[in-house]
Short mmCIF file of C-alpha atoms in Angstrom, two decimals:
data_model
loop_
_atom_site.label_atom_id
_atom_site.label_comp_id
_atom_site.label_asym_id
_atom_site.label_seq_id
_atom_site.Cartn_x
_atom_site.Cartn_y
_atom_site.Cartn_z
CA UNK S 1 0.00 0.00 0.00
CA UNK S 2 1.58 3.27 -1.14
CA UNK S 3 2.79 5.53 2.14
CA UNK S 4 0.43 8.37 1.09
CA UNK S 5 -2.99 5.82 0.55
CA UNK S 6 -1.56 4.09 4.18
CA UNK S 7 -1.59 7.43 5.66
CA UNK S 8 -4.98 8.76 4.76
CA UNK S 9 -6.35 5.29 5.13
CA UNK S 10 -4.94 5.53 9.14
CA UNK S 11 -6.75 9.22 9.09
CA UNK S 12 -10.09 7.97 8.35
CA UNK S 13 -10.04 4.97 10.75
CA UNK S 14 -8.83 7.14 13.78
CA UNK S 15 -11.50 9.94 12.86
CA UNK S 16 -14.15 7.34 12.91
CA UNK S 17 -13.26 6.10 16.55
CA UNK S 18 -13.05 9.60 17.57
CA UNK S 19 -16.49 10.24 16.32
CA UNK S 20 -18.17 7.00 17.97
CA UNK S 21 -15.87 7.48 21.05
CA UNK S 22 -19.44 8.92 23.57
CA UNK S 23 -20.98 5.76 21.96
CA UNK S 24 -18.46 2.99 23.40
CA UNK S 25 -16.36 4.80 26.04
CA UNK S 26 -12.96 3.91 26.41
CA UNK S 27 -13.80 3.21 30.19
CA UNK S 28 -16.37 1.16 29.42
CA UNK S 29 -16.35 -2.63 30.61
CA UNK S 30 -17.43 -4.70 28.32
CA UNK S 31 -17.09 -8.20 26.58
CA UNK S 32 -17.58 -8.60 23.32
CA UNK S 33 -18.20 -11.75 21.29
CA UNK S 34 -17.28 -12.17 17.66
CA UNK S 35 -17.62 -14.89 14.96
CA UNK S 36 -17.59 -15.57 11.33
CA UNK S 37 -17.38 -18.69 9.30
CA UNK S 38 -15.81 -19.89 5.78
CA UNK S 39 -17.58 -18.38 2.71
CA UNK S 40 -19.05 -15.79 4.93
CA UNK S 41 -16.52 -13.29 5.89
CA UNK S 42 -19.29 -10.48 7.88
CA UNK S 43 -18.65 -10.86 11.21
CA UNK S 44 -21.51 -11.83 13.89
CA UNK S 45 -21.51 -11.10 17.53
CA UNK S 46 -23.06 -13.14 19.60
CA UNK S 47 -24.38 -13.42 22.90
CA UNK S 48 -22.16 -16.55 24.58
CA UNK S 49 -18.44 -17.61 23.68
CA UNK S 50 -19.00 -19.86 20.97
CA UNK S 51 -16.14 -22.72 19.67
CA UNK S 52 -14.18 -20.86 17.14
CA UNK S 53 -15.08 -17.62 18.30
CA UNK S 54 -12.73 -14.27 19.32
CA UNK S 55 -14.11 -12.90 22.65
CA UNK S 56 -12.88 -8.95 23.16
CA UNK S 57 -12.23 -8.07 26.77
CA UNK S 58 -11.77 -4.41 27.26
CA UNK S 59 -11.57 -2.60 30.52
CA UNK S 60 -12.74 -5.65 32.05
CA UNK S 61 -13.83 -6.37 36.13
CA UNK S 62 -12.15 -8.72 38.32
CA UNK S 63 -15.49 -10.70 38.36
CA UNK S 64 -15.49 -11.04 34.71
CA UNK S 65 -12.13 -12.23 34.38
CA UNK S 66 -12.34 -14.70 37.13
CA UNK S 67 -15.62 -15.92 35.26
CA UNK S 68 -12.94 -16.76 32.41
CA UNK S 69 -9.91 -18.07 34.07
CA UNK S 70 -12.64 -20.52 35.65
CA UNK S 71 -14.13 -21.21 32.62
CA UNK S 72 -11.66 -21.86 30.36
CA UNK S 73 -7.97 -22.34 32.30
CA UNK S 74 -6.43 -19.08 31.75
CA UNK S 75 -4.21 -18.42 34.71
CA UNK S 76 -5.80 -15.25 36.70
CA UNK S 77 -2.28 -13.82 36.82
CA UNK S 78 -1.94 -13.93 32.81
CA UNK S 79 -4.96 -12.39 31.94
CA UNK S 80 -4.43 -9.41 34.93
CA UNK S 81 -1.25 -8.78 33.27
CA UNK S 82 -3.09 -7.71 30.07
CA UNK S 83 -4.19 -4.49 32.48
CA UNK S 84 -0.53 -3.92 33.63
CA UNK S 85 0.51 -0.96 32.11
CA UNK S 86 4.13 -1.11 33.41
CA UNK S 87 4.27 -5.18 31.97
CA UNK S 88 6.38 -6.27 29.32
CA UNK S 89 5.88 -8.04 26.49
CA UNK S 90 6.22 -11.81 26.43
CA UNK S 91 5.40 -15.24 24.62
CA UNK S 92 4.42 -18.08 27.29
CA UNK S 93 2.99 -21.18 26.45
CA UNK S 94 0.67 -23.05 28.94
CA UNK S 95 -1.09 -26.38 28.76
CA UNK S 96 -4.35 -24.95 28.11
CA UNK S 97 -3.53 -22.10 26.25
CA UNK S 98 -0.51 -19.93 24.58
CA UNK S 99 -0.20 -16.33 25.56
CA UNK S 100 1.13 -13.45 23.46
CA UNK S 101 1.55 -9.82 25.36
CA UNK S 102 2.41 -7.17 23.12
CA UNK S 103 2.83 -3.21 23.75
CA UNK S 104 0.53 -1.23 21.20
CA UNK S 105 -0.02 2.42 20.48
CA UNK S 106 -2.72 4.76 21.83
CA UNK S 107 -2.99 8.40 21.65
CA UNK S 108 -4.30 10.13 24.96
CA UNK S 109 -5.85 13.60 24.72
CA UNK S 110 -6.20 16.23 27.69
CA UNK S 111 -6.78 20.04 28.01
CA UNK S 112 -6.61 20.15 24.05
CA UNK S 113 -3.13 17.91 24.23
CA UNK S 114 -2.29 14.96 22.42
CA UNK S 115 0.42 12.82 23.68
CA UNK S 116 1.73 9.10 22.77
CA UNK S 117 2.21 6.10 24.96
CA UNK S 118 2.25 1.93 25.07
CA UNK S 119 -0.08 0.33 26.58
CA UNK S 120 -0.06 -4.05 26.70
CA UNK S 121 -2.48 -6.00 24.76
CA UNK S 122 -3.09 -9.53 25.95
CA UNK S 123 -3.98 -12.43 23.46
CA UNK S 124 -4.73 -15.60 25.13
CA UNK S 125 -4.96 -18.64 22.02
CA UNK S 126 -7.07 -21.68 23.41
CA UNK S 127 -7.87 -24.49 21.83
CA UNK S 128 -10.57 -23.18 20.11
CA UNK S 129 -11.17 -19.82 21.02
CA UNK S 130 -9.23 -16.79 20.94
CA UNK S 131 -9.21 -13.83 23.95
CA UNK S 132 -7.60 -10.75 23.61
CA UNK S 133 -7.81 -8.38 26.67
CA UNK S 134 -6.93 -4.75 26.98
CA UNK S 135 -7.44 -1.34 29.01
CA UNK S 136 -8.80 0.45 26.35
CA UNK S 137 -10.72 -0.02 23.08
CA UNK S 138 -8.08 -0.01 20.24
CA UNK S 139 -7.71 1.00 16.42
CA UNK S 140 -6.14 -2.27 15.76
CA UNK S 141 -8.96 -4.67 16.76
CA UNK S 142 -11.70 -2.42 15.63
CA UNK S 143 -10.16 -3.11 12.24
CA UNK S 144 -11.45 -6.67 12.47
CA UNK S 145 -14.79 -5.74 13.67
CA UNK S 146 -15.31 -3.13 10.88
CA UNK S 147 -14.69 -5.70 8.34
CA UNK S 148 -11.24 -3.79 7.08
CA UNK S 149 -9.30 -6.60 7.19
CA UNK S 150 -8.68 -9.09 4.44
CA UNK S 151 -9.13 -12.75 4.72
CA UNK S 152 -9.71 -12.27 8.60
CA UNK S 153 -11.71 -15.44 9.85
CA UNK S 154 -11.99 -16.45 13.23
CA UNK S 155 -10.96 -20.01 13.13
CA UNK S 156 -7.92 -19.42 11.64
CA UNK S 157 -6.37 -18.38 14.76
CA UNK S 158 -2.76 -18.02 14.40
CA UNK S 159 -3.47 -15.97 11.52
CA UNK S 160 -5.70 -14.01 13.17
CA UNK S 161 -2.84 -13.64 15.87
CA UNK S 162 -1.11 -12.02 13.14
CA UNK S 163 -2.99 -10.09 11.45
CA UNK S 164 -3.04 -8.26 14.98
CA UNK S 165 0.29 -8.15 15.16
CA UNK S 166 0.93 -6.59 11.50
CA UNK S 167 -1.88 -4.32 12.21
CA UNK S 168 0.05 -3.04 15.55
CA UNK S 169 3.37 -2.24 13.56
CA UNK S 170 1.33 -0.75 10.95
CA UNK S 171 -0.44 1.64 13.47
CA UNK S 172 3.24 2.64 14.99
CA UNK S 173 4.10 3.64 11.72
CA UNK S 174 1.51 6.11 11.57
CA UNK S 175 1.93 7.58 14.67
CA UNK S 176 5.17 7.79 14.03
CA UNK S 177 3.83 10.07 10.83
CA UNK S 178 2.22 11.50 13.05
CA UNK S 179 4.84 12.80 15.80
CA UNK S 180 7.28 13.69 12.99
CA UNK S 181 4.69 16.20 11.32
CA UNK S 182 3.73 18.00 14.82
CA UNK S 183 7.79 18.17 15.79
CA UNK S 184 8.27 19.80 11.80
CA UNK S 185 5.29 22.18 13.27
CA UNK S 186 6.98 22.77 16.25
CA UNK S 187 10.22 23.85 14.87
CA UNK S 188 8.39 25.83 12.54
CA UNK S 189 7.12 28.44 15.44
CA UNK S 190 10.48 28.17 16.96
CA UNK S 191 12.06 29.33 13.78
CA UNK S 192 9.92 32.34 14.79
CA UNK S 193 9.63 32.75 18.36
CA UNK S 194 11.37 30.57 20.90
CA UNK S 195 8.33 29.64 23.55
CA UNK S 196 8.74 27.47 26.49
CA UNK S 197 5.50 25.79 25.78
CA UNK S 198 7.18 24.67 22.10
CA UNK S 199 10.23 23.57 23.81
CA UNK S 200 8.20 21.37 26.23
CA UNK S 201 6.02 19.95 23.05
CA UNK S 202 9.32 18.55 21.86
CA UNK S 203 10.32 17.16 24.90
CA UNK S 204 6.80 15.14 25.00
CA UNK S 205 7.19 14.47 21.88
CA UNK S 206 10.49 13.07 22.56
CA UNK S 207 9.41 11.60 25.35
CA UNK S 208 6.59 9.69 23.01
CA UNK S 209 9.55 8.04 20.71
CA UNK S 210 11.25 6.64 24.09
CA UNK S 211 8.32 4.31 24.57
CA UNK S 212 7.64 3.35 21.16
CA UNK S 213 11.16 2.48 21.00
CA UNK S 214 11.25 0.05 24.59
CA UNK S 215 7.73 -1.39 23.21
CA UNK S 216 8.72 -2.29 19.35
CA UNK S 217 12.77 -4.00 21.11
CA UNK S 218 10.03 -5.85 23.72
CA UNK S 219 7.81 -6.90 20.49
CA UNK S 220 10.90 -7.71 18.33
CA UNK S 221 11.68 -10.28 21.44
CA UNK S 222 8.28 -11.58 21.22
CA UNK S 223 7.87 -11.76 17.30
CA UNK S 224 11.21 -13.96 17.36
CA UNK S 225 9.68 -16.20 19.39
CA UNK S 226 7.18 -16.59 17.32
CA UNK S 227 9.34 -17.57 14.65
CA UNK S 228 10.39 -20.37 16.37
CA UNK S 229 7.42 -21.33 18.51
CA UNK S 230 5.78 -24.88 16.96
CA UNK S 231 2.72 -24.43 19.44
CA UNK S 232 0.50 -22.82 17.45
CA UNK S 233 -1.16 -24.65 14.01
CA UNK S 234 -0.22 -22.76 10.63
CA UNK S 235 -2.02 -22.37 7.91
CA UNK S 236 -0.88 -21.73 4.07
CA UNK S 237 0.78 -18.14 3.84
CA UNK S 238 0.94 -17.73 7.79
CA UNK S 239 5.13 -17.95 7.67
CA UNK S 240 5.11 -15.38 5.23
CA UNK S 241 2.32 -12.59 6.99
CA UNK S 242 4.66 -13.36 10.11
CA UNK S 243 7.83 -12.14 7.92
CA UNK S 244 5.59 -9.30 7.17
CA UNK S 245 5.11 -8.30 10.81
CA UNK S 246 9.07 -9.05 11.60
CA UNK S 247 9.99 -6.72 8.79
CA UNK S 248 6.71 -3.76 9.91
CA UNK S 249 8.31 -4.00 13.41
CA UNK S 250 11.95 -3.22 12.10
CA UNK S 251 10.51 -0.19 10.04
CA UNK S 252 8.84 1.50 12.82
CA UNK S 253 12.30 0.69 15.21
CA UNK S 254 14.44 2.11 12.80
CA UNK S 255 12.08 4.84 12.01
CA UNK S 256 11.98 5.55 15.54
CA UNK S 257 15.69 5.83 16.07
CA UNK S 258 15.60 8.21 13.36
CA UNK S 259 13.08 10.48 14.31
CA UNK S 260 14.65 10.01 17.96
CA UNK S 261 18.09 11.20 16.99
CA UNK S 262 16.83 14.37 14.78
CA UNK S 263 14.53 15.52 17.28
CA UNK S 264 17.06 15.08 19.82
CA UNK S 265 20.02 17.23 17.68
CA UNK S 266 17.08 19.35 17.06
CA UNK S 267 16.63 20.06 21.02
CA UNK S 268 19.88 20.35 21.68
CA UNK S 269 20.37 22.90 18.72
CA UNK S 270 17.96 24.99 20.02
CA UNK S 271 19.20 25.02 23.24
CA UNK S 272 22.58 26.10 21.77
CA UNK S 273 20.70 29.24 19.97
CA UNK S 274 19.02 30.19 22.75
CA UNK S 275 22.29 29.79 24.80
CA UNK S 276 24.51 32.04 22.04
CA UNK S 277 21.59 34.67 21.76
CA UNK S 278 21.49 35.13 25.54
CA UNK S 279 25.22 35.47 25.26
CA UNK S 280 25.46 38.32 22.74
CA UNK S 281 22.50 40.00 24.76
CA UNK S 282 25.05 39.96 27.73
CA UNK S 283 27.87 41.33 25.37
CA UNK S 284 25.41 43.94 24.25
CA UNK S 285 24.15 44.98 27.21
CA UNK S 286 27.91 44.79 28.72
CA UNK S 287 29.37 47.18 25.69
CA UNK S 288 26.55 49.74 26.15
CA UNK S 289 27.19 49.84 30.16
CA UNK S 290 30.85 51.09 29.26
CA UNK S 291 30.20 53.23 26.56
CA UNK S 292 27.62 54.78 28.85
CA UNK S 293 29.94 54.99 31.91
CA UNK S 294 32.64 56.77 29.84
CA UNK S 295 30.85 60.50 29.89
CA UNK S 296 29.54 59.81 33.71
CA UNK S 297 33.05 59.27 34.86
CA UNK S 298 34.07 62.28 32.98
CA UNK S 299 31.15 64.64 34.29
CA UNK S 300 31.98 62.93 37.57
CA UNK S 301 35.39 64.72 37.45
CA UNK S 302 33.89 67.82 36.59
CA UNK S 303 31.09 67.54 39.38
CA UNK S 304 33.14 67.36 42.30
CA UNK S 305 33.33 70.75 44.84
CA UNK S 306 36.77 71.43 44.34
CA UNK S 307 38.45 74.49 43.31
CA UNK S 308 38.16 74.82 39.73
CA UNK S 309 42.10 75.62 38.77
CA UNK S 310 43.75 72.73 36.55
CA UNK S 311 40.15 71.83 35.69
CA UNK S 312 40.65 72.24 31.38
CA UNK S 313 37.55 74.57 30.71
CA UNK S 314 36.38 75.00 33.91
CA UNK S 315 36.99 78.81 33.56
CA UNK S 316 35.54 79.20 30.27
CA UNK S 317 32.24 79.95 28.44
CA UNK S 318 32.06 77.36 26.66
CA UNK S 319 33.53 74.70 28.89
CA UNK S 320 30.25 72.70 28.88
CA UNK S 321 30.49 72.52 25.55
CA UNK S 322 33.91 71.43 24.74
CA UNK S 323 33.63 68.72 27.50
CA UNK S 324 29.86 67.35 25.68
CA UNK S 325 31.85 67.46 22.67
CA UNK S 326 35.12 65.23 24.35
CA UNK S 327 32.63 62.71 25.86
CA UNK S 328 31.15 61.72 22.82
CA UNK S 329 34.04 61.53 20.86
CA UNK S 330 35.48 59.20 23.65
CA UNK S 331 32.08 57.18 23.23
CA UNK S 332 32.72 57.09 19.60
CA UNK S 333 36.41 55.74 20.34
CA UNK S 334 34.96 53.25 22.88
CA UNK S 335 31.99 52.09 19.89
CA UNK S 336 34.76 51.27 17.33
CA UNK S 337 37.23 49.33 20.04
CA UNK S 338 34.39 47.56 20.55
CA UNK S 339 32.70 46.87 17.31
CA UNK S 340 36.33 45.85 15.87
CA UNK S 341 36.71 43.37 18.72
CA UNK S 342 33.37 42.08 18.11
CA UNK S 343 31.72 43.10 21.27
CA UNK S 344 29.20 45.29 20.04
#
């Protein structure tokens, strides 16, 4: 898909869960049952976990995970890791069950500002069911559920699996897009005025491409595994959509230690203009302090109550005059010294 096509396509998606966000609140707990079958790709949700069904736990309670550790042998411990938001990803395969925990992207919004941070996603592959489990409700699973996805069918659970995955490098990518246009903005309005508020944007920002860089090394680890895992059953073309999600994943690292390093050189280039302009204000303001003592120190002189004899034209008519007149030509002297030693 052509970068400009994947980046509009992204756009659309995101403004659609914006727009239905008051209808299924992030917050809300829910469980969600989902199921299609071979020559009918529309999914159907249903009302009870099914055999060859997904079931989508978001924001779930303790009562309603208990109900499904009991029911179907998922270790409590597994599926409250899924809410961890400090847990790491992992591959772990159980008797009754494999589980994948990956870190995915969400965008968080308050007082008007965006920012970017990982949050896990569990997926829990039983026999023949598959869970996934997460805080929030995500762009990458509501994919599946809006029928965007291509040859998605519940039953064929590892490719299911990754299809998830591929979709979670995919939507790095685009925030990545994403974080790299709003820094270009940024520098743009420092380019013009140097704000503290558009320093501390890049600093978030920054900040952003430090945990999308821990959470795609934690999936590479985890997308290895998979490589070499033989637990899970594959079906034709499955190898090569996991190469596809290896290769996704190393794009969005290596795109993230680019855009790491140039907004970092960026920040620290900044810093050094704002550093050399405060310098030459000190030079200036230093330069015009001396040149402006000069003709003080000299009417100084003249002020002082003392007799008046060896004073040069402190006895004439035009003494004020001629001692105006040899202040500012020692200002003038003082302005070129300076300006030729680059001072001023």
């Amino acid at each position: 898909m052509p970068n400009t096509h994947f980046f509009f396509y992204w756009t659309k998606l995101l403004l659609s869960v914006i727009l239905n966000k008051n209808e299924a609140g992030r917050s809300g707990k829910m469980i969600q049952i989902y199921k299609n079958y071979e020559g009918h790709k529309e999914l159907e949700e249903l009302d009870h976990i099914e055999l060859e069904s997904w079931v989508m736990i978001t924001d779930p309670t303790m009562e309603e995970l208990m109900n499904i550790s009991r029911d179907y042998k998922i270790d409590m411990d597994d599926l409250k890791a899924a809410l961890d938001t400090e847990e790491r990803s992992r591959l772990e395969n159980e008797d009754d069950y494999t589980m994948i925990l990956v870190n995915i992207p969400v965008v968080e919004e308050e007082e008007g500002k965006k920012w970017y941070e990982t949050i896990p996603l569990g997926i829990f592959i039983t026999n023949k069911i598959v869970f996934t489990v997460c805080l929030e409700q995500t762009n990458i699973l509501k994919q599946f559920v809006d029928g965007l996805v291509s040859n998605f069918y519940t039953f064929m659970k590892t490719r299911f699996v990754y299809q998830i995955l591929y979709n979670n490098a995919a939507l790095f990518l685009y925030y990545l897009r994403v974080i790299d246009q709003r820094a270009n903005q940024v520098e743009d309005l420092l380019h013009e005025t140097y704000e503290n508020k558009d320093l501390i944007q890049l600093y978030d920002l920054e900040k952003c491409l430090v945990y999308f860089t821990t959470a795609l090394k934690s999936n590479e680890v985890v997308l290895e595994k998979l490589r070499k895992h033989i637990g899970l059953r594959h079906y034709e073309e499955d190898e090569e959509l996991l190469e596809d999600v290896i290769i996704e994943n190393k794009q969005a690292m290596e795109m993230t230690d680019i855009y790491h390093n140039i907004l970092r050189s960026t920040m620290s280039l900044f810093g050094s203009i704002i550093d050399n302009n405060l310098n030459q204000v000190m030079k200036f303001l230093a330069a015009i302090t001396i040149i402006l003592e000069l003709p003080t120190m000299i009417s100084g002189l003249y002020g002082m109550n003392v007799n008046g004899v060896g004073m040069p034209f402190a006895t004439k008519a035009y003494g004020f005059a001629a001692i105006s007149i040899f202040s500012l030509i020692v200002c003038l002297i003082a302005v070129y010294i300076l300006k030729k030693k680059h001072i001023l």
